[in-house]
Coordinates of C-alpha atoms in Angstrom, one line a residue:
Chain K
M760 CA -129.6 36.3 63.4
T761 CA -130.9 35.3 59.9
A762 CA -131.3 31.6 59.1
A763 CA -128.0 31.7 57.2
Q764 CA -126.2 33.2 60.1
T765 CA -127.6 30.6 62.4
L766 CA -126.4 27.9 60.1
V767 CA -122.8 29.3 60.0
A768 CA -122.8 29.8 63.8
G769 CA -123.9 26.2 64.2
A770 CA -121.2 24.9 61.9
N771 CA -118.6 27.0 63.7
E772 CA -119.8 25.6 67.0
E773 CA -119.6 22.0 65.7
A774 CA -116.1 22.6 64.4
Q775 CA -115.0 24.1 67.7
Y776 CA -116.4 21.3 69.8
L777 CA -114.8 18.7 67.4
E778 CA -111.4 20.5 67.8
D779 CA -111.8 20.4 71.6
L780 CA -112.6 16.6 71.6
I781 CA -109.5 15.9 69.4
R782 CA -107.2 18.1 71.5
H783 CA -108.2 16.2 74.6
G784 CA -107.6 12.9 73.0
H785 CA -111.3 11.8 73.1
L786 CA -111.6 11.5 69.3
L787 CA -108.8 10.5 67.0
P788 CA -109.4 11.7 63.4
S789 CA -109.1 9.3 60.5
G790 CA -109.2 11.7 57.7
E791 CA -112.8 10.8 56.8
P792 CA -115.8 12.7 58.2
G793 CA -117.8 10.7 60.8
I794 CA -115.0 8.1 61.4
Y795 CA -112.9 8.5 64.5
G796 CA -110.8 6.4 66.9
R797 CA -111.7 6.9 70.5
G798 CA -109.3 7.6 73.4
V799 CA -109.2 5.7 76.7
V800 CA -111.2 8.2 78.7
F801 CA -114.0 8.4 76.1
E802 CA -114.2 4.6 76.0
H803 CA -114.3 4.4 79.8
V804 CA -117.3 6.8 79.8
R805 CA -119.0 4.9 76.9
T806 CA -118.6 1.5 78.4
S807 CA -119.6 2.8 81.9
L808 CA -122.8 4.1 80.3
D809 CA -123.3 0.7 78.6
A810 CA -123.0 -0.9 82.0
L811 CA -125.5 1.6 83.6
I812 CA -128.0 0.6 80.9
T813 CA -127.4 -3.1 81.7
R814 CA -128.3 -2.4 85.4
V815 CA -131.5 -0.6 84.3
C816 CA -132.3 -3.5 82.0
A817 CA -131.9 -6.2 84.6
P818 CA -135.5 -6.5 85.8
D819 CA -136.5 -7.6 82.3
H820 CA -134.2 -10.7 82.5
P821 CA -133.5 -10.4 78.8
E822 CA -131.8 -13.0 76.6
T823 CA -128.5 -11.6 75.4
P824 CA -127.5 -12.9 72.0
R825 CA -124.9 -11.0 70.0
F826 CA -124.7 -10.3 66.3
P827 CA -121.8 -9.1 64.0
P828 CA -122.2 -5.7 62.2
V829 CA -122.9 -7.4 58.8
I830 CA -126.1 -9.2 57.8
P831 CA -127.3 -11.0 54.6
K832 CA -128.5 -8.6 52.0
R833 CA -131.7 -10.6 51.9
T834 CA -132.5 -9.6 55.6
L835 CA -132.3 -5.9 54.7
E836 CA -134.6 -6.6 51.7
K837 CA -137.1 -8.5 53.6
A838 CA -137.2 -5.9 56.4
G839 CA -138.2 -3.3 53.8
Y840 CA -135.2 -1.1 54.6
L841 CA -134.6 -0.2 50.9
T842 CA -138.1 1.2 50.6
S843 CA -137.5 3.6 53.5
F844 CA -133.8 4.4 53.8
P845 CA -131.8 3.5 50.6
Q846 CA -129.6 6.6 51.1
L847 CA -128.3 5.2 54.5
C848 CA -127.5 1.6 53.5
G849 CA -124.1 0.1 53.2
V850 CA -123.6 -2.8 50.8
V851 CA -120.3 -4.6 50.8
Y852 CA -118.5 -5.0 47.5
S853 CA -115.4 -7.1 46.9
F854 CA -113.1 -8.4 44.2
C855 CA -113.5 -11.7 42.4
G856 CA -111.5 -11.0 39.2
N857 CA -108.3 -12.4 37.6
D858 CA -104.6 -11.6 37.8
A859 CA -104.8 -8.8 35.2
S860 CA -107.7 -7.0 37.0
A861 CA -105.8 -7.4 40.3
I862 CA -102.8 -5.7 38.9
E863 CA -104.9 -2.8 37.6
I864 CA -106.6 -2.5 41.1
A865 CA -103.2 -2.4 42.8
E866 CA -101.8 0.3 40.4
R867 CA -104.9 2.4 40.6
A868 CA -105.1 2.1 44.4
E869 CA -101.5 3.1 44.7
R870 CA -102.1 6.3 42.7
G871 CA -105.4 6.9 44.7
D872 CA -107.4 6.6 41.4
D873 CA -110.8 4.9 41.3
W874 CA -110.6 1.1 41.2
S875 CA -114.3 0.4 41.8
R876 CA -115.1 -1.0 38.3
H877 CA -113.4 -4.3 39.3
L878 CA -115.6 -4.8 42.3
S879 CA -118.9 -6.6 42.6
P880 CA -121.5 -6.9 45.3
T881 CA -121.1 -9.6 47.9
G882 CA -124.1 -11.2 49.7
V883 CA -123.7 -9.0 52.8
T884 CA -124.6 -5.4 54.0
L885 CA -123.7 -3.5 57.1
V886 CA -126.3 -3.6 59.9
P887 CA -128.2 -0.3 59.9
A888 CA -130.0 -0.8 63.3
A889 CA -128.9 -3.3 66.0
C890 CA -132.3 -5.1 66.0
Y891 CA -132.4 -6.2 62.4
P892 CA -130.4 -9.5 62.8
C893 CA -132.5 -10.7 65.7
Y894 CA -135.8 -11.1 63.8
P895 CA -134.8 -13.9 61.4
A896 CA -132.9 -15.6 64.3
V897 CA -136.0 -15.5 66.5
A898 CA -138.3 -16.7 63.7
L899 CA -136.1 -19.8 63.2
R900 CA -136.8 -21.0 66.7
G901 CA -140.5 -21.4 66.0
P902 CA -143.5 -19.9 67.8
L903 CA -142.7 -17.6 70.8
P904 CA -143.5 -18.7 74.4
K905 CA -146.7 -17.2 75.9
G906 CA -146.1 -13.5 76.7
G907 CA -143.3 -13.2 74.1
I908 CA -139.6 -12.5 74.7
T909 CA -137.2 -9.7 75.6
L910 CA -133.8 -9.3 74.0
D911 CA -130.8 -7.2 75.0
L912 CA -128.6 -7.0 72.0
G913 CA -125.7 -5.2 73.7
G914 CA -123.9 -2.2 72.2
C915 CA -123.7 -3.2 68.5
Y916 CA -121.9 -1.3 65.8
V917 CA -124.3 0.0 63.2
F918 CA -123.6 1.9 60.0
R919 CA -125.3 4.9 58.4
N920 CA -124.1 6.5 55.2
E921 CA -124.2 10.1 56.4
P922 CA -120.7 11.6 56.4
S923 CA -120.9 14.8 58.4
Q924 CA -118.7 17.4 60.2
D925 CA -120.9 17.1 63.3
P926 CA -119.0 14.9 65.8
A927 CA -122.3 13.6 67.0
R928 CA -123.1 12.1 63.5
L929 CA -120.8 9.1 63.0
Q930 CA -120.9 6.8 60.1
M931 CA -120.5 3.8 62.5
F932 CA -121.4 3.9 66.1
H933 CA -122.5 1.7 69.1
Q934 CA -126.3 1.4 69.3
R935 CA -127.3 -0.2 72.6
E936 CA -130.6 -1.8 71.7
M937 CA -133.3 -3.8 73.5
V938 CA -136.2 -5.5 71.7
R939 CA -139.6 -6.8 72.9
I940 CA -141.4 -9.3 70.7
G941 CA -144.9 -10.6 71.7
P942 CA -148.5 -9.6 72.2
P943 CA -149.4 -6.0 71.1
D944 CA -150.3 -4.8 74.6
E945 CA -147.2 -6.1 76.3
V946 CA -145.0 -4.7 73.6
H947 CA -146.6 -1.3 73.9
S948 CA -146.4 -1.1 77.7
W949 CA -142.8 -2.2 77.6
R950 CA -142.0 0.7 75.4
E951 CA -143.7 3.1 77.8
T952 CA -141.6 1.5 80.7
W953 CA -138.4 2.3 78.7
I954 CA -139.5 5.9 78.1
R955 CA -139.7 6.2 81.9
R956 CA -136.4 4.4 82.5
A957 CA -134.7 6.6 79.9
R958 CA -135.9 9.7 81.7
G959 CA -134.3 8.3 84.9
I960 CA -131.0 7.6 83.1
F961 CA -130.8 11.1 81.7
E962 CA -131.9 12.7 85.0
T963 CA -129.3 10.8 87.1
T964 CA -126.5 11.6 84.7
G965 CA -127.4 15.3 84.6
L966 CA -128.5 15.4 81.0
D967 CA -131.2 17.8 79.9
A968 CA -133.2 15.6 77.5
T969 CA -136.5 16.2 75.9
I970 CA -138.5 13.1 74.9
A971 CA -140.9 13.8 72.1
P972 CA -142.8 12.2 69.1
A973 CA -140.5 11.9 66.1
S974 CA -140.1 10.4 62.7
D975 CA -137.4 8.5 60.8
P976 CA -135.5 10.1 57.9
F977 CA -137.5 8.4 55.2
F978 CA -136.2 9.0 51.7
G979 CA -137.7 11.2 49.0
R980 CA -141.1 12.7 48.3
K981 CA -143.0 9.6 49.5
G982 CA -140.9 9.8 52.7
K983 CA -142.7 12.9 53.9
L984 CA -146.0 11.0 54.0
L985 CA -144.5 8.1 55.8
A986 CA -142.9 10.4 58.3
N987 CA -146.2 12.2 59.0
N988 CA -147.9 8.9 59.4
Q989 CA -145.3 7.6 61.8
R990 CA -145.6 10.8 63.9
E991 CA -149.4 10.9 64.0
Q992 CA -149.6 7.2 65.1
G993 CA -147.0 7.8 67.9
L994 CA -144.8 5.0 66.6
K995 CA -141.6 6.7 67.3
F996 CA -140.4 8.8 70.3
E997 CA -136.9 10.3 70.5
A998 CA -134.8 11.7 73.4
L999 CA -133.2 14.9 72.2
I1000 CA -130.1 16.6 73.8
Q1001 CA -128.2 19.7 72.8
I1002 CA -124.7 18.4 71.7
A1003 CA -122.6 20.1 69.1
S1004 CA -125.0 21.4 66.5
E1005 CA -127.4 24.3 66.7
R1006 CA -130.4 21.9 67.0
P1007 CA -130.7 19.2 69.6
T1008 CA -129.6 15.7 68.6
A1009 CA -131.6 12.5 69.0
V1010 CA -129.6 10.2 71.4
S1011 CA -132.2 7.6 72.0
S1012 CA -135.4 6.2 70.4
F1013 CA -138.4 4.2 71.4
N1014 CA -140.2 2.5 68.5
L1015 CA -143.4 0.5 68.0
H1016 CA -143.2 -1.7 64.9
H1017 CA -146.7 -3.2 65.1
E1018 CA -146.6 -6.4 63.0
H1019 CA -143.9 -5.1 60.6
F1020 CA -141.0 -7.4 61.5
G1021 CA -143.2 -10.2 62.8
S1022 CA -144.9 -10.4 59.4
A1023 CA -141.7 -9.8 57.3
F1024 CA -139.8 -12.6 59.0
G1025 CA -142.7 -14.9 60.0
I1026 CA -142.5 -14.6 63.8
Q1027 CA -145.5 -16.3 65.4
Q1028 CA -146.9 -15.9 68.9
H1029 CA -147.7 -19.1 70.9
D1030 CA -151.2 -19.1 69.5
G1031 CA -150.1 -18.8 65.9
T1032 CA -150.9 -15.1 65.4
V1033 CA -148.3 -12.7 64.1
A1034 CA -146.0 -11.2 66.8
H1035 CA -145.8 -7.5 67.4
S1036 CA -142.5 -5.9 68.3
S1037 CA -140.9 -2.7 69.7
C1038 CA -137.3 -1.7 70.3
V1039 CA -135.4 1.0 72.2
G1040 CA -132.0 2.2 71.3
F1041 CA -129.4 4.3 72.9
G1042 CA -126.6 5.9 70.8
L1043 CA -123.7 5.4 73.2
E1044 CA -121.2 7.7 71.4
R1045 CA -123.9 10.5 71.2
I1046 CA -124.7 10.2 74.9
T1047 CA -121.0 10.2 75.8
L1048 CA -120.5 13.3 73.7
A1049 CA -123.6 14.9 75.4
L1050 CA -121.9 14.1 78.8
F1051 CA -118.7 15.8 77.8
R1052 CA -120.7 18.8 76.4
T1053 CA -122.8 19.2 79.5
H1054 CA -120.3 18.5 82.3
G1055 CA -117.0 19.5 80.7
I1056 CA -114.3 18.1 78.5
D1057 CA -112.4 16.8 81.6
V1058 CA -114.2 14.0 83.5
R1059 CA -112.5 15.1 86.7
D1060 CA -114.6 18.2 86.7
W1061 CA -117.9 16.3 86.4
P1062 CA -120.5 16.6 89.3
G1063 CA -119.9 14.0 92.1
Q1064 CA -123.4 12.6 91.7
V1065 CA -123.0 12.0 88.0
R1066 CA -119.6 10.3 88.5
R1067 CA -121.0 8.1 91.3
Q1068 CA -123.9 7.1 88.9
L1069 CA -121.6 6.3 86.0
F1070 CA -118.5 5.0 87.8
P1071 CA -119.8 3.2 90.9
E1072 CA -116.8 0.9 91.2
D1073 CA -113.8 2.6 89.6
T1074 CA -112.5 5.9 88.5
P1075 CA -111.7 6.8 84.9
P1076 CA -108.1 5.9 83.7
G1077 CA -105.4 8.4 84.6
E1078 CA -107.0 9.6 87.8
Chain M
M1408 CA -108.2 -42.4 51.9
T1409 CA -107.7 -40.6 48.6
A1410 CA -107.3 -36.8 48.5
A1411 CA -110.9 -36.5 47.3
Q1412 CA -112.2 -38.7 50.2
T1413 CA -110.2 -36.7 52.7
L1414 CA -111.8 -33.5 51.3
V1415 CA -115.3 -35.0 51.6
A1416 CA -114.6 -36.3 55.1
G1417 CA -113.4 -32.9 56.1
A1418 CA -116.5 -31.2 54.7
N1419 CA -118.7 -33.7 56.6
E1420 CA -116.8 -33.1 59.8
E1421 CA -117.2 -29.3 59.4
A1422 CA -120.9 -29.6 58.7
Q1423 CA -121.4 -31.9 61.8
Y1424 CA -119.5 -29.6 64.1
L1425 CA -121.5 -26.6 62.8
E1426 CA -124.7 -28.5 63.5
D1427 CA -123.6 -29.3 67.0
L1428 CA -122.7 -25.6 67.7
I1429 CA -126.1 -24.5 66.4
R1430 CA -128.0 -27.1 68.3
H1431 CA -126.4 -26.0 71.6
G1432 CA -127.2 -22.4 70.9
H1433 CA -123.6 -21.3 70.5
L1434 CA -124.0 -20.1 66.9
L1435 CA -127.2 -18.6 65.5
P1436 CA -127.4 -19.0 61.7
S1437 CA -128.2 -16.0 59.6
G1438 CA -128.8 -17.7 56.2
E1439 CA -125.4 -16.5 54.9
P1440 CA -122.2 -18.6 55.2
G1441 CA -119.7 -17.2 57.7
I1442 CA -122.2 -14.9 59.4
Y1443 CA -123.7 -16.1 62.8
G1444 CA -125.2 -14.6 65.9
R1445 CA -123.6 -15.9 69.1
G1446 CA -125.3 -17.3 72.2
V1447 CA -124.8 -16.2 75.7
V1448 CA -122.4 -19.0 76.7
F1449 CA -120.3 -18.6 73.6
E1450 CA -120.0 -14.9 74.3
H1451 CA -119.1 -15.6 77.9
V1452 CA -116.2 -17.8 76.8
R1453 CA -115.1 -15.3 74.1
T1454 CA -115.1 -12.3 76.4
S1455 CA -113.4 -14.3 79.2
L1456 CA -110.7 -15.2 76.7
D1457 CA -110.4 -11.5 75.8
A1458 CA -110.0 -10.7 79.5
L1459 CA -107.3 -13.4 79.9
I1460 CA -105.3 -11.8 77.1
T1461 CA -105.7 -8.4 78.8
R1462 CA -104.1 -9.9 82.0
V1463 CA -101.2 -11.3 79.9
C1464 CA -100.8 -8.0 78.2
A1465 CA -100.7 -5.9 81.4
P1466 CA -96.8 -5.8 81.8
D1467 CA -96.6 -3.9 78.5
H1468 CA -98.7 -1.0 79.9
P1469 CA -100.1 -0.5 76.5
E1470 CA -102.2 2.5 75.3
T1471 CA -105.7 1.3 74.6
P1472 CA -107.3 3.4 71.8
R1473 CA -110.4 1.9 70.0
F1474 CA -111.3 2.1 66.4
P1475 CA -114.6 1.4 64.5
P1476 CA -114.7 -1.4 61.9
V1477 CA -114.7 1.0 58.9
I1478 CA -111.7 3.1 57.7
P1479 CA -111.2 5.6 54.9
K1480 CA -110.6 3.8 51.6
R1481 CA -107.4 5.9 51.3
T1482 CA -105.9 4.1 54.4
L1483 CA -106.3 0.7 52.8
E1484 CA -104.7 2.1 49.6
K1485 CA -101.8 3.6 51.4
A1486 CA -101.2 0.4 53.3
G1487 CA -100.8 -1.5 50.1
Y1488 CA -103.7 -3.9 51.0
L1489 CA -105.1 -3.9 47.4
T1490 CA -101.7 -5.1 46.1
S1491 CA -101.7 -8.2 48.3
F1492 CA -105.3 -9.1 49.2
P1493 CA -107.9 -7.5 46.8
Q1494 CA -110.0 -10.7 47.0
L1495 CA -110.6 -10.2 50.8
C1496 CA -111.4 -6.5 50.8
G1497 CA -114.9 -5.0 51.6
V1498 CA -115.7 -1.7 50.1
V1499 CA -118.9 0.0 51.3
Y1500 CA -121.4 1.1 48.6
S1501 CA -124.5 3.2 49.1
F1502 CA -127.2 5.1 47.2
C1503 CA -127.2 8.7 46.2
G1504 CA -129.8 8.8 43.4
N1505 CA -133.1 10.4 42.9
D1506 CA -136.8 9.5 43.7
A1507 CA -137.2 7.4 40.5
S1508 CA -134.1 5.2 41.2
A1509 CA -135.2 4.9 44.8
I1510 CA -138.5 3.5 43.7
E1511 CA -136.7 1.0 41.4
I1512 CA -134.4 -0.1 44.2
A1513 CA -137.4 -0.7 46.5
E1514 CA -139.3 -2.7 43.9
R1515 CA -136.3 -4.8 43.0
A1516 CA -135.3 -5.4 46.7
E1517 CA -138.8 -6.5 47.5
R1518 CA -138.6 -9.1 44.7
G1519 CA -135.1 -10.1 45.8
D1520 CA -133.7 -9.0 42.4
D1521 CA -130.4 -7.3 41.9
W1522 CA -130.5 -3.6 42.7
S1523 CA -126.8 -2.9 42.7
R1524 CA -126.7 -0.7 39.6
H1525 CA -128.1 2.2 41.6
L1526 CA -125.3 2.0 44.1
S1527 CA -121.9 3.8 44.1
P1528 CA -118.8 3.6 46.3
T1529 CA -118.6 5.6 49.5
G1530 CA -115.3 6.8 50.9
V1531 CA -115.1 3.9 53.4
T1532 CA -114.1 0.2 53.5
L1533 CA -114.3 -2.4 56.2
V1534 CA -111.2 -2.9 58.4
P1535 CA -109.4 -6.1 57.3
A1536 CA -107.0 -6.3 60.2
A1537 CA -107.4 -4.6 63.6
C1538 CA -104.1 -2.7 63.3
Y1539 CA -104.7 -0.7 60.1
P1540 CA -106.5 2.3 61.7
C1541 CA -103.8 2.8 64.3
Y1542 CA -100.9 3.7 61.9
P1543 CA -102.3 7.0 60.5
A1544 CA -103.5 7.9 64.0
V1545 CA -100.1 7.4 65.5
A1546 CA -98.4 9.3 62.6
L1547 CA -100.6 12.3 63.2
R1548 CA -99.1 12.7 66.7
G1549 CA -95.6 13.4 65.4
P1550 CA -92.4 11.5 66.2
L1551 CA -92.6 8.6 68.6
P1552 CA -91.1 8.9 72.1
K1553 CA -87.7 7.2 72.6
G1554 CA -88.2 3.4 72.6
G1555 CA -91.5 3.6 70.7
I1556 CA -95.0 2.7 71.8
T1557 CA -97.2 -0.3 72.5
L1558 CA -100.9 -0.4 71.7
D1559 CA -103.6 -2.8 72.7
L1560 CA -106.4 -2.3 70.2
G1561 CA -108.9 -4.6 72.0
G1562 CA -111.1 -7.1 70.3
C1563 CA -112.0 -5.4 67.1
Y1564 CA -114.4 -6.6 64.4
V1565 CA -112.5 -7.2 61.1
F1566 CA -113.9 -8.3 57.7
R1567 CA -112.7 -10.8 55.2
N1568 CA -114.6 -11.6 52.0
E1569 CA -114.3 -15.4 52.3
P1570 CA -117.8 -17.0 52.8
S1571 CA -117.3 -20.6 53.9
Q1572 CA -119.1 -23.5 55.4
D1573 CA -116.3 -23.9 57.9
P1574 CA -117.6 -22.4 61.2
A1575 CA -114.0 -21.3 62.0
R1576 CA -114.0 -19.1 58.9
L1577 CA -116.2 -16.1 59.6
Q1578 CA -116.7 -13.2 57.3
M1579 CA -116.6 -10.8 60.3
F1580 CA -114.9 -11.7 63.6
H1581 CA -113.1 -10.3 66.6
Q1582 CA -109.4 -9.9 66.2
R1583 CA -107.7 -9.1 69.5
E1584 CA -104.6 -7.2 68.4
M1585 CA -101.6 -5.6 70.0
V1586 CA -99.1 -3.5 68.1
R1587 CA -95.5 -2.4 68.8
I1588 CA -94.1 0.6 66.9
G1589 CA -90.5 1.7 67.4
P1590 CA -86.8 0.7 66.9
P1591 CA -86.3 -2.6 64.9
D1592 CA -84.7 -4.6 67.8
E1593 CA -87.4 -3.7 70.3
V1594 CA -90.1 -4.5 67.8
H1595 CA -88.5 -7.8 67.1
S1596 CA -88.0 -8.9 70.6
W1597 CA -91.5 -7.9 71.6
R1598 CA -92.8 -10.3 68.9
E1599 CA -90.7 -13.1 70.4
T1600 CA -92.1 -12.3 73.9
W1601 CA -95.6 -12.6 72.5
I1602 CA -94.9 -16.0 70.9
R1603 CA -93.8 -17.2 74.3
R1604 CA -96.9 -15.6 76.0
A1605 CA -99.2 -17.2 73.4
R1606 CA -97.7 -20.6 74.2
G1607 CA -98.6 -20.0 77.8
I1608 CA -102.1 -19.0 77.0
F1609 CA -102.7 -22.1 74.9
E1610 CA -101.0 -24.4 77.4
T1611 CA -103.0 -23.1 80.4
T1612 CA -106.3 -23.3 78.5
G1613 CA -105.5 -26.9 77.4
L1614 CA -105.2 -26.2 73.7
D1615 CA -102.9 -28.2 71.5
A1616 CA -101.3 -25.4 69.4
T1617 CA -98.4 -25.5 67.0
I1618 CA -96.6 -22.3 66.4
A1619 CA -94.8 -22.3 63.0
P1620 CA -93.6 -20.0 60.2
A1621 CA -96.4 -19.0 57.9
S1622 CA -97.4 -16.8 55.0
D1623 CA -100.5 -14.6 54.2
P1624 CA -103.0 -15.6 51.5
F1625 CA -101.5 -13.2 48.9
F1626 CA -103.6 -13.0 45.7
G1627 CA -102.7 -14.6 42.3
R1628 CA -99.5 -15.7 40.6
K1629 CA -97.3 -12.9 42.0
G1630 CA -98.7 -13.9 45.4
K1631 CA -96.8 -17.2 45.5
L1632 CA -93.5 -15.2 45.4
L1633 CA -94.6 -12.8 48.1
A1634 CA -95.6 -15.8 50.3
N1635 CA -92.3 -17.6 49.8
N1636 CA -90.5 -14.4 50.6
Q1637 CA -92.5 -13.8 53.8
R1638 CA -91.9 -17.3 55.0
E1639 CA -88.2 -17.3 54.2
Q1640 CA -87.6 -14.1 56.1
G1641 CA -89.6 -15.3 59.1
L1642 CA -91.9 -12.3 59.0
K1643 CA -95.0 -14.3 60.0
F1644 CA -95.6 -17.0 62.6
E1645 CA -99.0 -18.6 63.2
A1646 CA -100.5 -20.7 66.0
L1647 CA -102.4 -23.6 64.5
I1648 CA -105.1 -25.7 66.2
Q1649 CA -107.3 -28.4 64.9
I1650 CA -110.9 -27.1 64.9
A1651 CA -113.5 -28.1 62.5
S1652 CA -111.8 -28.7 59.2
E1653 CA -109.4 -31.5 58.2
R1654 CA -106.3 -29.2 58.4
P1655 CA -105.4 -27.2 61.5
T1656 CA -106.7 -23.6 61.5
A1657 CA -104.6 -20.5 62.3
V1658 CA -105.9 -18.9 65.5
S1659 CA -103.2 -16.4 66.1
S1660 CA -100.4 -14.6 64.2
F1661 CA -97.2 -12.8 65.1
N1662 CA -96.0 -10.5 62.4
L1663 CA -93.0 -8.4 61.7
H1664 CA -93.7 -5.5 59.2
H1665 CA -90.2 -4.0 59.2
E1666 CA -90.6 -0.4 57.8
H1667 CA -93.8 -1.2 55.8
F1668 CA -96.4 0.8 57.8
G1669 CA -93.9 3.3 59.2
S1670 CA -93.0 4.3 55.7
A1671 CA -96.5 4.1 54.2
F1672 CA -97.9 6.4 56.9
G1673 CA -94.8 8.5 57.8
I1674 CA -94.3 7.3 61.4
Q1675 CA -91.0 8.6 62.7
Q1676 CA -88.9 7.5 65.6
H1677 CA -87.6 10.2 68.1
D1678 CA -84.5 10.6 66.0
G1679 CA -86.4 11.1 62.7
T1680 CA -85.7 7.6 61.2
V1681 CA -88.7 5.5 60.0
A1682 CA -90.3 3.4 62.7
H1683 CA -90.5 -0.3 62.5
S1684 CA -93.6 -2.2 63.6
S1685 CA -94.9 -5.7 64.5
C1686 CA -98.3 -6.9 65.6
V1687 CA -99.8 -10.0 67.2
G1688 CA -103.4 -11.0 66.7
F1689 CA -105.7 -13.5 68.4
G1690 CA -108.9 -14.6 66.5
L1691 CA -111.3 -14.7 69.5
E1692 CA -114.1 -16.7 67.8
R1693 CA -111.6 -19.2 66.5
I1694 CA -110.0 -19.8 69.8
T1695 CA -113.5 -20.1 71.4
L1696 CA -114.4 -22.7 68.8
A1697 CA -111.2 -24.5 69.5
L1698 CA -112.0 -24.6 73.2
F1699 CA -115.5 -26.1 72.5
R1700 CA -113.9 -28.6 70.1
T1701 CA -111.2 -29.6 72.5
H1702 CA -113.0 -29.7 75.8
G1703 CA -116.6 -30.4 74.8
I1704 CA -119.6 -28.5 73.6
D1705 CA -120.8 -28.0 77.2
V1706 CA -118.6 -25.7 79.3
R1707 CA -119.7 -27.5 82.5
D1708 CA -117.7 -30.5 81.3
W1709 CA -114.5 -28.6 80.8
P1710 CA -111.4 -29.4 83.0
G1711 CA -111.3 -27.6 86.3
Q1712 CA -107.9 -26.0 85.5
V1713 CA -109.1 -24.6 82.2
R1714 CA -112.3 -23.2 83.8
R1715 CA -110.3 -21.6 86.6
Q1716 CA -107.9 -20.0 84.1
L1717 CA -110.7 -18.6 81.9
F1718 CA -113.4 -17.9 84.5
P1719 CA -111.4 -16.8 87.6
E1720 CA -114.2 -14.7 89.1
D1721 CA -117.5 -16.0 87.8
T1722 CA -119.1 -19.1 86.3
P1723 CA -120.7 -19.1 82.8
P1724 CA -124.4 -18.1 82.5
G1725 CA -126.9 -20.7 83.4
E1726 CA -124.7 -22.7 85.8

């Protein structure tokens, strides 16, 4: 096949898989690419996967704070997100005009015309990665205890502005994220531990994952340099699984930040030095889609061992 | 006290209660009003309350689809939201410019200057009420079965652009929402059933709630007419509890939509006529705050009967 033929075949395969998922009630289309409701069986698998990660996470005895999917715009700015990924951000706009503008908005909205000129930016943006809200919250508490801290942030909704026909590329999805903040060596070895744990999770759920060095989708020409740098320094590893598209999809990542967040938000270790951090994230919808792709669209057909691992205490709804 | 003194006293009381919540680790400040992380005990109460509502809901045998906190802008337009509440909407903007603009965004963001002129609207908005995404999804399935359907949409994140110092007024919070779509009489009596059920929930958790006719915060001069109309027709009831502010806060609502959503999204009954709908919503963070306010900031001090009702199988973390 030529490169163009491969692209077309990939797009057809994505479309076919999406159709299957919709026909079985796993995804409910909204009319907008990358935004779907989810059926009861899909959600059972997704939350069971979340619970499995909680069991794997238990030896860390993490703190478990929870954050909403919006953060102050200033947090995104301080984290340097706009330097790296402006194309993915989601800034919230709203209306603070008068009666006359409100009438024009209503009329334009009814016709489906553009009504954006009456909107202005609020102070909040959508959360682009589950760990962002935790850094300022941790900094506020003062210096870390000796050895640092471990956080489990749960399965948070995060937003990426990347509408796509690929069912594995959602605009908003659950990122199950854990964060380690502390001394450089502990932070590094914790990431290595999670790479091993992730291999175990994929193995016992029958998923064929490859874990390899990776880079973030940095914006623009300068971005290529940043990406090469990140890859050379081994800052990011990703777990890749074949889902809908021609190329394998990243379902999980394991990231070293060095002093980036500690320095941006002023997080100090017990001895006053800047804290290092690392995080690991699992894309719950992507792994759920990988499970359906690998083991079949009907959970009743999945291998017994995979079902026992995911559903140790109950069977999926409708069985 | 004069009206002005009452206002100041109210603001002081809000500030005091917010400080208490932060000191006990229940809320984690983000730097932006109405956006907080939540501590482990707060989350235990909130999710226990969610589970209690699930138990109350069980006799309805609802379908349980789940939707993300963003929807197509077109859904909000079709629902008529911009006519009624433009001031509360949240439209997502992002960046689709070139390298030069990206560099300017990064520089401005670093300085904390405005970088909004490089942003443009995407196709999505935040979900303002948990039920909005379900109507187009239900319409897509074709005519309803005889008697209609009942949906439990879970505890969804919803957004309202109303930054406030009142800890009970969050910009993004969990709305636990149930929806009934079908014949007018069934839809109406289901709402009455839920008003009774809600009384039971508040009674057994020791909350002093008043359920009364209410109206939505419609925008502008025309809004007063809409509000009066809504109240006179008994379309909306709210459960009110004293939380942080001087006046009681709405923690739950019970709404008749008549044919509004059925007609906007083309939902037909089995006989081809337009479906009616009603919904009930519980603001999970608000009720959790009301529990802390009523029974004390430390869950260990709460009355045994309230604890047995909320935590039938486990005790809150740290006990």
